[in-house]
Each structure stands twice: as structure tokens, then as C-alpha cells.
């Protein structure tokens, strides 16, 4: 909640360099770790880091009427995981793993899905890349690509349970159709006990990002978010803010909006340890300081 110590006023020196632009730049160049933190550590969390398969951002996205959204985070949320070679198939019960015997495994495959297409008329390189991204090892990929006609490669997978854990085993069969032009089509079907896996490994999701100015009211912010959500067809949203009250945070959360501290996305500034006003720092006043960029640099002239 907003009582989290990360939600505190950004320093005046940071405001001088334009907080909004700094955060947009941070989003534009952010690496996977930063973007995962944005989704995982916002309140409430939108995704677990280990479930994020791929992630990227768009900044300054047009929404119509000459308006733009601060940003959109695109990510793929993993729903299935390939069982590693030699890993026993089992369930986790009360923190203890239990391996399943052949009779129990047979019971897990009593229902069969319709035929699905993973990729159609793909060149060899893209086919190999797609299988590798899905978790198949090189020897498994080679086997899949060289299967006899009408033969299937079988592999065990885990689907995600309501608690967000990969604990629901199912069997997947995959085959390759080869064409005279050198392209491949990958087909698969799943065998499961009760719930049919909804995708091959992940589902694509989008999250709207809005950077809240400190002077903008709750109502103005909510109107802006709702307009952008409707214009872009995005339900999930993250509000990045430097300060926020308990009531405001609860209001946004109740409207399906997560909140995230702006301080986590502040870029480091060019520093000069000789003229820094932060006397508590071990590098303060050091003429040979190796520090070139610092999140906490504050010139002596601005130190209060």
C-alpha cells in the first residue's frame, strides 16, 4: 500500500531535470529486469517474474484526439512449461513432491484437445527458433524435424494452477509437416485430465502505463486512465507516482489500477563527488572518485 517507504516525494533536483521525461526515457531503454520489476512489484502485482516469457515497451503511444499514452508494456505470460529431461512427473502436495506412477499418468491423459497449429509454412531457421524458444533441447528439435510421416514426438508439460505454480501435468504430442519448398508446419495436440491448456507456452498481454504529475488530482488522473484504457482496448494499467495517499491508492486499486513508485525508475545523473552535498556518502569530496553516474548526487549549492 502507499505507506510503503518507496512512495515519497522526489527531490527538487530530480524535478528540475523533468521527472516525466526521465521516466519515459527509463521505460524506453529499460532492460528486462527493470520491466519485470514494474509488473511484479507494482501494487497489486500483475505478474510473477518467472512467468514472463518476453517483454518490451512502447512509449508515447497515440490514443486519438492528438493525445498520447505515456507507455504500454507488452509481455507474454507463461502458462505452460516443458518438463526437463530426467525430471520426474509429479505433484507438489503440502510442500512435498510426489512422483506419479504409470497408472496415474494414464489418468492424466483421458481427454484430448483439437489439433492446433504452432506455426505454418515456416522456414527451417524460424522453425528451429520457435521450438528452442518453447524449451526444447537441440536433440529434441532434431527428433521433431526428422519424424517419420504421421509420427508424433511426445513430451510432458506442466500447466499453471490457480496459485500461479506449474503443477498440472499434461502430455503434448507434436509433429512436423514438411513441404517441397523447404518450409515446415508444426502441429500439436494435448492430452489432459481436466483443464485444456489455453496456449502453447504463453499468452500475450498489454499493460497501460501512466506517469502521474504530483499536481494532478485523483479524478483527473482516473479520467485520463479510463479514456486511454478504452481508446487502446487495454484493461490492465499501472500508475507511476512519486507520492500518493492511502485513500488515493485504494481508490485506484479498486478501479483495477496498480501503483508503482516513480523513484524506482529515476535515471542516475552525472555526478561530481567533490562538489556533492551528501556528506554521509563515503565518496564525498573524493578527488579521484570513480563514480560517474549517481542516483543520489546533489550539488552543495542545493543541499538543505
mmCIF file of N, CA and C in Angstrom, residues 173-301:
data_model
loop_
_atom_site.group_PDB
_atom_site.id
_atom_site.type_symbol
_atom_site.label_atom_id
_atom_site.label_comp_id
_atom_site.label_asym_id
_atom_site.label_seq_id
_atom_site.Cartn_x
_atom_site.Cartn_y
_atom_site.Cartn_z
ATOM 1 N N UNK A 173 1.674 -33.880 -27.774
ATOM 2 C CA UNK A 173 2.223 -34.538 -28.950
ATOM 3 C C UNK A 173 2.391 -33.488 -30.041
ATOM 4 N N UNK A 174 3.554 -33.521 -30.704
ATOM 5 C CA UNK A 174 3.849 -32.534 -31.739
ATOM 6 C C UNK A 174 4.459 -33.236 -32.940
ATOM 7 N N UNK A 175 4.112 -32.762 -34.133
ATOM 8 C CA UNK A 175 4.679 -33.336 -35.349
ATOM 9 C C UNK A 175 4.983 -32.223 -36.350
ATOM 10 N N UNK A 176 5.801 -32.585 -37.360
ATOM 11 C CA UNK A 176 6.215 -31.621 -38.375
ATOM 12 C C UNK A 176 5.751 -32.087 -39.752
ATOM 13 N N UNK A 177 5.110 -31.196 -40.477
ATOM 14 C CA UNK A 177 4.755 -31.442 -41.869
ATOM 15 C C UNK A 177 5.777 -30.724 -42.741
ATOM 16 N N UNK A 178 6.446 -31.460 -43.629
ATOM 17 C CA UNK A 178 7.477 -30.887 -44.499
ATOM 18 C C UNK A 178 6.921 -30.705 -45.911
ATOM 19 N N UNK A 179 7.266 -29.577 -46.526
ATOM 20 C CA UNK A 179 6.749 -29.259 -47.856
ATOM 21 C C UNK A 179 7.892 -29.145 -48.863
ATOM 22 N N UNK A 180 7.589 -29.359 -50.156
ATOM 23 C CA UNK A 180 8.634 -29.337 -51.200
ATOM 24 C C UNK A 180 9.428 -28.036 -51.264
ATOM 25 N N UNK A 181 8.830 -26.916 -50.832
ATOM 26 C CA UNK A 181 9.544 -25.631 -50.896
ATOM 27 C C UNK A 181 10.486 -25.418 -49.717
ATOM 28 N N UNK A 182 10.626 -26.459 -48.866
ATOM 29 C CA UNK A 182 11.564 -26.389 -47.744
ATOM 30 C C UNK A 182 10.991 -25.791 -46.478
ATOM 31 N N UNK A 183 9.688 -25.514 -46.456
ATOM 32 C CA UNK A 183 9.060 -24.953 -45.256
ATOM 33 C C UNK A 183 8.445 -26.053 -44.398
ATOM 34 N N UNK A 184 8.103 -25.684 -43.149
ATOM 35 C CA UNK A 184 7.569 -26.639 -42.180
ATOM 36 C C UNK A 184 6.301 -26.074 -41.538
ATOM 37 N N UNK A 185 5.386 -26.965 -41.208
ATOM 38 C CA UNK A 185 4.234 -26.618 -40.391
ATOM 39 C C UNK A 185 4.261 -27.495 -39.148
ATOM 40 N N UNK A 186 4.142 -26.867 -37.980
ATOM 41 C CA UNK A 186 4.169 -27.585 -36.702
ATOM 42 C C UNK A 186 2.750 -27.725 -36.172
ATOM 43 N N UNK A 187 2.338 -28.950 -35.920
ATOM 44 C CA UNK A 187 1.023 -29.242 -35.364
ATOM 45 C C UNK A 187 1.182 -29.917 -34.007
ATOM 46 N N UNK A 188 0.210 -29.686 -33.117
ATOM 47 C CA UNK A 188 0.261 -30.355 -31.820
ATOM 48 C C UNK A 188 -1.140 -30.564 -31.263
ATOM 49 N N UNK A 189 -1.251 -31.483 -30.337
ATOM 50 C CA UNK A 189 -2.476 -31.687 -29.568
ATOM 51 C C UNK A 189 -2.096 -32.128 -28.168
ATOM 52 N N UNK A 190 -2.959 -31.813 -27.203
ATOM 53 C CA UNK A 190 -2.675 -32.062 -25.796
ATOM 54 C C UNK A 190 -3.616 -33.109 -25.229
ATOM 55 N N UNK A 191 -3.096 -33.884 -24.267
ATOM 56 C CA UNK A 191 -3.872 -34.892 -23.554
ATOM 57 C C UNK A 191 -3.812 -34.533 -22.073
ATOM 58 N N UNK A 192 -4.972 -34.359 -21.442
ATOM 59 C CA UNK A 192 -5.008 -33.799 -20.100
ATOM 60 C C UNK A 192 -6.112 -34.462 -19.279
ATOM 61 N N UNK A 193 -6.061 -34.210 -17.971
ATOM 62 C CA UNK A 193 -7.041 -34.812 -17.068
ATOM 63 C C UNK A 193 -8.348 -34.029 -17.042
ATOM 64 N N UNK A 194 -8.271 -32.707 -16.917
ATOM 65 C CA UNK A 194 -9.489 -31.926 -16.742
ATOM 66 C C UNK A 194 -9.473 -30.612 -17.529
ATOM 67 N N UNK A 195 -8.456 -29.768 -17.305
ATOM 68 C CA UNK A 195 -8.421 -28.449 -17.937
ATOM 69 C C UNK A 195 -7.513 -28.452 -19.153
ATOM 70 N N UNK A 196 -8.068 -28.066 -20.296
ATOM 71 C CA UNK A 196 -7.314 -27.998 -21.537
ATOM 72 C C UNK A 196 -6.394 -26.778 -21.510
ATOM 73 N N UNK A 197 -5.074 -26.953 -21.707
ATOM 74 C CA UNK A 197 -4.173 -25.788 -21.753
ATOM 75 C C UNK A 197 -4.654 -24.792 -22.805
ATOM 76 N N UNK A 198 -4.646 -23.510 -22.450
ATOM 77 C CA UNK A 198 -5.214 -22.484 -23.324
ATOM 78 C C UNK A 198 -4.245 -22.003 -24.399
ATOM 79 N N UNK A 199 -2.965 -22.373 -24.325
ATOM 80 C CA UNK A 199 -1.984 -21.883 -25.283
ATOM 81 C C UNK A 199 -0.821 -22.862 -25.337
ATOM 82 N N UNK A 200 0.148 -22.581 -26.205
ATOM 83 C CA UNK A 200 1.308 -23.470 -26.285
ATOM 84 C C UNK A 200 2.238 -23.250 -25.097
ATOM 85 N N UNK A 201 2.741 -22.030 -24.915
ATOM 86 C CA UNK A 201 3.534 -21.742 -23.711
ATOM 87 C C UNK A 201 3.117 -20.446 -23.022
ATOM 88 N N UNK A 202 2.598 -19.467 -23.784
ATOM 89 C CA UNK A 202 2.316 -18.175 -23.167
ATOM 90 C C UNK A 202 1.198 -17.446 -23.902
ATOM 91 N N UNK A 203 0.635 -16.455 -23.214
ATOM 92 C CA UNK A 203 -0.398 -15.601 -23.805
ATOM 93 C C UNK A 203 0.089 -14.149 -23.789
ATOM 94 N N UNK A 204 -0.204 -13.418 -24.870
ATOM 95 C CA UNK A 204 0.227 -12.028 -24.994
ATOM 96 C C UNK A 204 -0.676 -11.113 -24.170
ATOM 97 N N UNK A 205 -0.062 -10.189 -23.439
ATOM 98 C CA UNK A 205 -0.809 -9.232 -22.636
ATOM 99 C C UNK A 205 -0.221 -7.833 -22.809
ATOM 100 N N UNK A 206 -1.062 -6.830 -22.532
ATOM 101 C CA UNK A 206 -0.621 -5.435 -22.595
ATOM 102 C C UNK A 206 -1.029 -4.716 -21.313
ATOM 103 N N UNK A 207 -0.170 -3.804 -20.887
ATOM 104 C CA UNK A 207 -0.445 -3.004 -19.689
ATOM 105 C C UNK A 207 -0.209 -1.535 -20.022
ATOM 106 N N UNK A 208 -1.211 -0.706 -19.766
ATOM 107 C CA UNK A 208 -1.091 0.733 -19.967
ATOM 108 C C UNK A 208 -0.288 1.343 -18.817
ATOM 109 N N UNK A 209 0.585 2.292 -19.126
ATOM 110 C CA UNK A 209 1.390 2.967 -18.108
ATOM 111 C C UNK A 209 1.094 4.464 -18.158
ATOM 112 N N UNK A 210 0.786 5.034 -16.996
ATOM 113 C CA UNK A 210 0.565 6.480 -16.883
ATOM 114 C C UNK A 210 1.459 7.035 -15.785
ATOM 115 N N UNK A 211 2.155 8.134 -16.090
ATOM 116 C CA UNK A 211 3.017 8.798 -15.113
ATOM 117 C C UNK A 211 2.230 9.977 -14.535
ATOM 118 N N UNK A 212 1.943 9.919 -13.241
ATOM 119 C CA UNK A 212 1.076 10.920 -12.602
ATOM 120 C C UNK A 212 1.880 12.132 -12.114
ATOM 121 N N UNK A 213 1.557 13.328 -12.601
ATOM 122 C CA UNK A 213 2.168 14.544 -12.034
ATOM 123 C C UNK A 213 1.679 14.729 -10.593
ATOM 124 N N UNK A 214 2.527 15.247 -9.723
ATOM 125 C CA UNK A 214 2.143 15.435 -8.324
ATOM 126 C C UNK A 214 0.947 16.376 -8.175
ATOM 127 N N UNK A 215 0.805 17.315 -9.134
ATOM 128 C CA UNK A 215 -0.259 18.310 -9.025
ATOM 129 C C UNK A 215 -1.594 17.828 -9.601
ATOM 130 N N UNK A 216 -1.610 16.660 -10.219
ATOM 131 C CA UNK A 216 -2.840 16.185 -10.848
ATOM 132 C C UNK A 216 -3.732 15.504 -9.826
ATOM 133 N N UNK A 217 -5.017 15.837 -9.821
ATOM 134 C CA UNK A 217 -5.945 15.293 -8.835
ATOM 135 C C UNK A 217 -6.306 13.843 -9.134
ATOM 136 N N UNK A 218 -6.910 13.196 -8.135
ATOM 137 C CA UNK A 218 -7.352 11.809 -8.290
ATOM 138 C C UNK A 218 -8.333 11.686 -9.451
ATOM 139 N N UNK A 219 -9.343 12.568 -9.503
ATOM 140 C CA UNK A 219 -10.365 12.498 -10.535
ATOM 141 C C UNK A 219 -9.799 12.702 -11.927
ATOM 142 N N UNK A 220 -8.899 13.676 -12.080
ATOM 143 C CA UNK A 220 -8.291 13.940 -13.384
ATOM 144 C C UNK A 220 -7.472 12.741 -13.847
ATOM 145 N N UNK A 221 -6.732 12.164 -12.931
ATOM 146 C CA UNK A 221 -5.905 11.001 -13.272
ATOM 147 C C UNK A 221 -6.768 9.815 -13.688
ATOM 148 N N UNK A 222 -7.839 9.575 -12.941
ATOM 149 C CA UNK A 222 -8.715 8.448 -13.246
ATOM 150 C C UNK A 222 -9.402 8.640 -14.602
ATOM 151 N N UNK A 223 -9.845 9.865 -14.884
ATOM 152 C CA UNK A 223 -10.475 10.132 -16.188
ATOM 153 C C UNK A 223 -9.489 9.882 -17.328
ATOM 154 N N UNK A 224 -8.262 10.327 -17.139
ATOM 155 C CA UNK A 224 -7.240 10.139 -18.176
ATOM 156 C C UNK A 224 -6.948 8.657 -18.393
ATOM 157 N N UNK A 225 -6.822 7.917 -17.305
ATOM 158 C CA UNK A 225 -6.564 6.474 -17.406
ATOM 159 C C UNK A 225 -7.715 5.747 -18.087
ATOM 160 N N UNK A 226 -8.944 6.061 -17.688
ATOM 161 C CA UNK A 226 -10.102 5.376 -18.274
ATOM 162 C C UNK A 226 -10.257 5.694 -19.754
ATOM 163 N N UNK A 227 -9.984 6.938 -20.135
ATOM 164 C CA UNK A 227 -10.045 7.313 -21.551
ATOM 165 C C UNK A 227 -9.018 6.507 -22.352
ATOM 166 N N UNK A 228 -7.792 6.431 -21.836
ATOM 167 C CA UNK A 228 -6.740 5.728 -22.556
ATOM 168 C C UNK A 228 -6.982 4.224 -22.584
ATOM 169 N N UNK A 229 -7.510 3.665 -21.492
ATOM 170 C CA UNK A 229 -7.814 2.234 -21.484
ATOM 171 C C UNK A 229 -8.864 1.895 -22.543
ATOM 172 N N UNK A 230 -9.885 2.737 -22.646
ATOM 173 C CA UNK A 230 -10.942 2.479 -23.630
ATOM 174 C C UNK A 230 -10.435 2.707 -25.048
ATOM 175 N N UNK A 231 -9.667 3.766 -25.253
ATOM 176 C CA UNK A 231 -9.164 4.086 -26.589
ATOM 177 C C UNK A 231 -8.226 3.001 -27.117
ATOM 178 N N UNK A 232 -7.424 2.412 -26.238
ATOM 179 C CA UNK A 232 -6.436 1.415 -26.647
ATOM 180 C C UNK A 232 -6.922 -0.019 -26.462
ATOM 181 N N UNK A 233 -8.076 -0.189 -25.830
ATOM 182 C CA UNK A 233 -8.587 -1.532 -25.590
ATOM 183 C C UNK A 233 -7.735 -2.320 -24.615
ATOM 184 N N UNK A 234 -7.221 -1.639 -23.602
ATOM 185 C CA UNK A 234 -6.355 -2.276 -22.599
ATOM 186 C C UNK A 234 -7.031 -2.188 -21.237
ATOM 187 N N UNK A 235 -7.136 -3.315 -20.540
ATOM 188 C CA UNK A 235 -7.780 -3.311 -19.222
ATOM 189 C C UNK A 235 -6.771 -3.035 -18.107
ATOM 190 N N UNK A 236 -5.615 -3.706 -18.146
ATOM 191 C CA UNK A 236 -4.633 -3.581 -17.071
ATOM 192 C C UNK A 236 -3.884 -2.246 -17.181
ATOM 193 N N UNK A 237 -3.590 -1.639 -16.036
ATOM 194 C CA UNK A 237 -2.902 -0.352 -16.038
ATOM 195 C C UNK A 237 -2.025 -0.210 -14.806
ATOM 196 N N UNK A 238 -0.919 0.530 -14.986
ATOM 197 C CA UNK A 238 -0.007 0.853 -13.879
ATOM 198 C C UNK A 238 0.123 2.366 -13.807
ATOM 199 N N UNK A 239 -0.055 2.899 -12.607
ATOM 200 C CA UNK A 239 0.111 4.329 -12.362
ATOM 201 C C UNK A 239 1.439 4.538 -11.644
ATOM 202 N N UNK A 240 2.352 5.275 -12.285
ATOM 203 C CA UNK A 240 3.653 5.573 -11.684
ATOM 204 C C UNK A 240 3.557 6.938 -11.010
ATOM 205 N N UNK A 241 3.844 6.982 -9.718
ATOM 206 C CA UNK A 241 3.708 8.244 -8.982
ATOM 207 C C UNK A 241 4.784 8.345 -7.910
ATOM 208 N N UNK A 242 5.145 9.606 -7.564
ATOM 209 C CA UNK A 242 6.173 9.825 -6.549
ATOM 210 C C UNK A 242 5.572 9.889 -5.154
ATOM 211 N N UNK A 243 4.371 10.448 -5.037
ATOM 212 C CA UNK A 243 3.685 10.499 -3.742
ATOM 213 C C UNK A 243 2.225 10.130 -3.957
ATOM 214 N N UNK A 244 1.649 9.457 -2.955
ATOM 215 C CA UNK A 244 0.247 9.056 -3.065
ATOM 216 C C UNK A 244 -0.273 8.734 -1.670
ATOM 217 N N UNK A 245 -1.514 9.116 -1.395
ATOM 218 C CA UNK A 245 -2.093 8.860 -0.076
ATOM 219 C C UNK A 245 -2.727 7.476 -0.036
ATOM 220 N N UNK A 246 -3.011 7.011 1.174
ATOM 221 C CA UNK A 246 -3.656 5.707 1.343
ATOM 222 C C UNK A 246 -4.995 5.649 0.609
ATOM 223 N N UNK A 247 -5.807 6.692 0.763
ATOM 224 C CA UNK A 247 -7.134 6.699 0.142
ATOM 225 C C UNK A 247 -7.043 6.721 -1.376
ATOM 226 N N UNK A 248 -6.124 7.530 -1.921
ATOM 227 C CA UNK A 248 -5.946 7.577 -3.371
ATOM 228 C C UNK A 248 -5.519 6.210 -3.911
ATOM 229 N N UNK A 249 -4.546 5.608 -3.259
ATOM 230 C CA UNK A 249 -4.055 4.305 -3.710
ATOM 231 C C UNK A 249 -5.166 3.268 -3.704
ATOM 232 N N UNK A 250 -5.957 3.247 -2.613
ATOM 233 C CA UNK A 250 -7.056 2.290 -2.521
ATOM 234 C C UNK A 250 -8.090 2.548 -3.614
ATOM 235 N N UNK A 251 -8.323 3.821 -3.914
ATOM 236 C CA UNK A 251 -9.269 4.165 -4.969
ATOM 237 C C UNK A 251 -8.811 3.664 -6.328
ATOM 238 N N UNK A 252 -7.537 3.882 -6.649
ATOM 239 C CA UNK A 252 -7.012 3.405 -7.929
ATOM 240 C C UNK A 252 -7.032 1.876 -7.994
ATOM 241 N N UNK A 253 -6.618 1.230 -6.911
ATOM 242 C CA UNK A 253 -6.584 -0.231 -6.888
ATOM 243 C C UNK A 253 -7.977 -0.811 -7.079
ATOM 244 N N UNK A 254 -8.972 -0.198 -6.447
ATOM 245 C CA UNK A 254 -10.358 -0.671 -6.596
ATOM 246 C C UNK A 254 -10.884 -0.490 -8.017
ATOM 247 N N UNK A 255 -10.245 0.388 -8.782
ATOM 248 C CA UNK A 255 -10.626 0.592 -10.178
ATOM 249 C C UNK A 255 -9.764 -0.230 -11.140
ATOM 250 N N UNK A 256 -9.041 -1.205 -10.597
ATOM 251 C CA UNK A 256 -8.237 -2.092 -11.437
ATOM 252 C C UNK A 256 -6.930 -1.484 -11.908
ATOM 253 N N UNK A 257 -6.390 -0.558 -11.128
ATOM 254 C CA UNK A 257 -5.147 0.126 -11.487
ATOM 255 C C UNK A 257 -4.088 -0.165 -10.429
ATOM 256 N N UNK A 258 -2.926 -0.626 -10.854
ATOM 257 C CA UNK A 258 -1.818 -0.865 -9.932
ATOM 258 C C UNK A 258 -0.980 0.404 -9.793
ATOM 259 N N UNK A 259 -0.322 0.574 -8.653
ATOM 260 C CA UNK A 259 0.523 1.746 -8.423
ATOM 261 C C UNK A 259 1.972 1.310 -8.258
ATOM 262 N N UNK A 260 2.888 2.192 -8.689
ATOM 263 C CA UNK A 260 4.322 1.862 -8.673
ATOM 264 C C UNK A 260 5.113 3.124 -8.347
ATOM 265 N N UNK A 261 6.147 3.017 -7.499
ATOM 266 C CA UNK A 261 6.913 4.211 -7.084
ATOM 267 C C UNK A 261 7.807 4.750 -8.198
ATOM 268 N N UNK A 262 7.697 6.043 -8.464
ATOM 269 C CA UNK A 262 8.495 6.678 -9.516
ATOM 270 C C UNK A 262 9.985 6.590 -9.235
ATOM 271 N N UNK A 263 10.363 6.590 -7.961
ATOM 272 C CA UNK A 263 11.777 6.586 -7.596
ATOM 273 C C UNK A 263 12.502 5.357 -8.136
ATOM 274 N N UNK A 264 11.759 4.266 -8.386
ATOM 275 C CA UNK A 264 12.376 3.049 -8.904
ATOM 276 C C UNK A 264 12.808 3.195 -10.356
ATOM 277 N N UNK A 265 12.295 4.215 -11.049
ATOM 278 C CA UNK A 265 12.615 4.401 -12.468
ATOM 279 C C UNK A 265 13.435 5.652 -12.739
ATOM 280 N N UNK A 266 13.891 6.322 -11.680
ATOM 281 C CA UNK A 266 14.695 7.527 -11.869
ATOM 282 C C UNK A 266 16.073 7.142 -12.409
ATOM 283 N N UNK A 267 16.499 7.811 -13.470
ATOM 284 C CA UNK A 267 17.805 7.539 -14.059
ATOM 285 C C UNK A 267 18.910 8.190 -13.231
ATOM 286 N N UNK A 268 20.099 7.584 -13.175
ATOM 287 C CA UNK A 268 21.210 8.220 -12.457
ATOM 288 C C UNK A 268 21.652 9.477 -13.195
ATOM 289 N N UNK A 269 22.141 10.484 -12.433
ATOM 290 C CA UNK A 269 22.590 11.733 -13.041
ATOM 291 C C UNK A 269 24.113 11.814 -13.002
ATOM 292 N N UNK A 270 24.673 12.656 -13.860
ATOM 293 C CA UNK A 270 26.113 12.849 -13.884
ATOM 294 C C UNK A 270 26.544 13.439 -12.544
ATOM 295 N N UNK A 271 27.539 12.825 -11.935
ATOM 296 C CA UNK A 271 27.897 13.218 -10.568
ATOM 297 C C UNK A 271 29.284 13.859 -10.492
ATOM 298 N N UNK A 272 29.508 14.538 -9.388
ATOM 299 C CA UNK A 272 30.803 15.168 -9.088
ATOM 300 C C UNK A 272 30.988 15.084 -7.579
ATOM 301 N N UNK A 273 31.698 14.056 -7.129
ATOM 302 C CA UNK A 273 31.800 13.782 -5.693
ATOM 303 C C UNK A 273 32.455 14.932 -4.919
ATOM 304 N N UNK A 274 33.311 15.710 -5.581
ATOM 305 C CA UNK A 274 33.982 16.814 -4.881
ATOM 306 C C UNK A 274 32.973 17.876 -4.457
ATOM 307 N N UNK A 275 31.965 18.105 -5.280
ATOM 308 C CA UNK A 275 31.006 19.182 -5.010
ATOM 309 C C UNK A 275 29.631 18.663 -4.608
ATOM 310 N N UNK A 276 29.552 17.408 -4.153
ATOM 311 C CA UNK A 276 28.275 16.835 -3.719
ATOM 312 C C UNK A 276 28.002 17.227 -2.267
ATOM 313 N N UNK A 277 26.748 17.533 -1.976
ATOM 314 C CA UNK A 277 26.383 17.955 -0.632
ATOM 315 C C UNK A 277 26.051 16.825 0.326
ATOM 316 N N UNK A 278 26.072 15.585 -0.117
ATOM 317 C CA UNK A 278 25.717 14.451 0.746
ATOM 318 C C UNK A 278 26.951 13.986 1.528
ATOM 319 N N UNK A 279 27.149 14.589 2.701
ATOM 320 C CA UNK A 279 28.342 14.337 3.496
ATOM 321 C C UNK A 279 28.394 12.913 4.056
ATOM 322 N N UNK A 280 27.223 12.246 4.121
ATOM 323 C CA UNK A 280 27.215 10.894 4.688
ATOM 324 C C UNK A 280 27.790 9.849 3.737
ATOM 325 N N UNK A 281 27.986 10.225 2.462
ATOM 326 C CA UNK A 281 28.495 9.282 1.468
ATOM 327 C C UNK A 281 30.005 9.111 1.635
ATOM 328 N N UNK A 282 30.470 7.862 1.506
ATOM 329 C CA UNK A 282 31.898 7.572 1.683
ATOM 330 C C UNK A 282 32.759 8.216 0.596
ATOM 331 N N UNK A 283 32.169 8.484 -0.565
ATOM 332 C CA UNK A 283 32.933 9.071 -1.668
ATOM 333 C C UNK A 283 32.866 10.596 -1.675
ATOM 334 N N UNK A 284 32.168 11.195 -0.709
ATOM 335 C CA UNK A 284 32.003 12.654 -0.687
ATOM 336 C C UNK A 284 33.362 13.353 -0.588
ATOM 337 N N UNK A 285 33.596 14.295 -1.526
ATOM 338 C CA UNK A 285 34.825 15.072 -1.512
ATOM 339 C C UNK A 285 36.023 14.384 -2.142
ATOM 340 N N UNK A 286 35.854 13.144 -2.605
ATOM 341 C CA UNK A 286 36.985 12.402 -3.167
ATOM 342 C C UNK A 286 37.355 12.946 -4.548
ATOM 343 N N UNK A 287 38.617 13.373 -4.705
ATOM 344 C CA UNK A 287 39.058 13.924 -5.988
ATOM 345 C C UNK A 287 39.209 12.842 -7.041
ATOM 346 N N UNK A 288 39.546 11.625 -6.619
ATOM 347 C CA UNK A 288 39.767 10.524 -7.570
ATOM 348 C C UNK A 288 38.601 9.545 -7.584
ATOM 349 N N UNK A 289 37.396 10.031 -7.285
ATOM 350 C CA UNK A 289 36.234 9.153 -7.233
ATOM 351 C C UNK A 289 35.959 8.515 -8.606
ATOM 352 N N UNK A 290 35.727 7.200 -8.621
ATOM 353 C CA UNK A 290 35.424 6.515 -9.891
ATOM 354 C C UNK A 290 33.950 6.652 -10.281
ATOM 355 N N UNK A 291 33.139 7.294 -9.427
ATOM 356 C CA UNK A 291 31.700 7.399 -9.664
ATOM 357 C C UNK A 291 31.421 8.463 -10.721
ATOM 358 N N UNK A 292 30.816 8.048 -11.837
ATOM 359 C CA UNK A 292 30.481 8.987 -12.912
ATOM 360 C C UNK A 292 28.989 9.293 -12.930
ATOM 361 N N UNK A 293 28.166 8.308 -12.582
ATOM 362 C CA UNK A 293 26.714 8.480 -12.536
ATOM 363 C C UNK A 293 26.220 8.059 -11.166
ATOM 364 N N UNK A 294 25.297 8.819 -10.603
ATOM 365 C CA UNK A 294 24.828 8.525 -9.241
ATOM 366 C C UNK A 294 23.361 8.913 -9.103
ATOM 367 N N UNK A 295 22.590 8.047 -8.422
ATOM 368 C CA UNK A 295 21.180 8.350 -8.164
ATOM 369 C C UNK A 295 21.021 9.402 -7.070
ATOM 370 N N UNK A 296 22.018 9.519 -6.190
ATOM 371 C CA UNK A 296 21.864 10.405 -5.038
ATOM 372 C C UNK A 296 22.614 11.713 -5.112
ATOM 373 N N UNK A 297 23.262 12.009 -6.267
ATOM 374 C CA UNK A 297 24.071 13.225 -6.358
ATOM 375 C C UNK A 297 23.209 14.475 -6.170
ATOM 376 N N UNK A 298 23.687 15.361 -5.286
ATOM 377 C CA UNK A 298 23.010 16.623 -5.029
ATOM 378 C C UNK A 298 24.083 17.689 -4.829
ATOM 379 N N UNK A 299 24.157 18.694 -5.711
ATOM 380 C CA UNK A 299 25.175 19.735 -5.578
ATOM 381 C C UNK A 299 25.105 20.437 -4.226
ATOM 382 N N UNK A 300 26.267 20.827 -3.705
ATOM 383 C CA UNK A 300 26.309 21.500 -2.406
ATOM 384 C C UNK A 300 25.424 22.733 -2.379
ATOM 385 N N UNK A 301 25.336 23.445 -3.501
ATOM 386 C CA UNK A 301 24.560 24.674 -3.574
ATOM 387 C C UNK A 301 23.062 24.422 -3.379
#
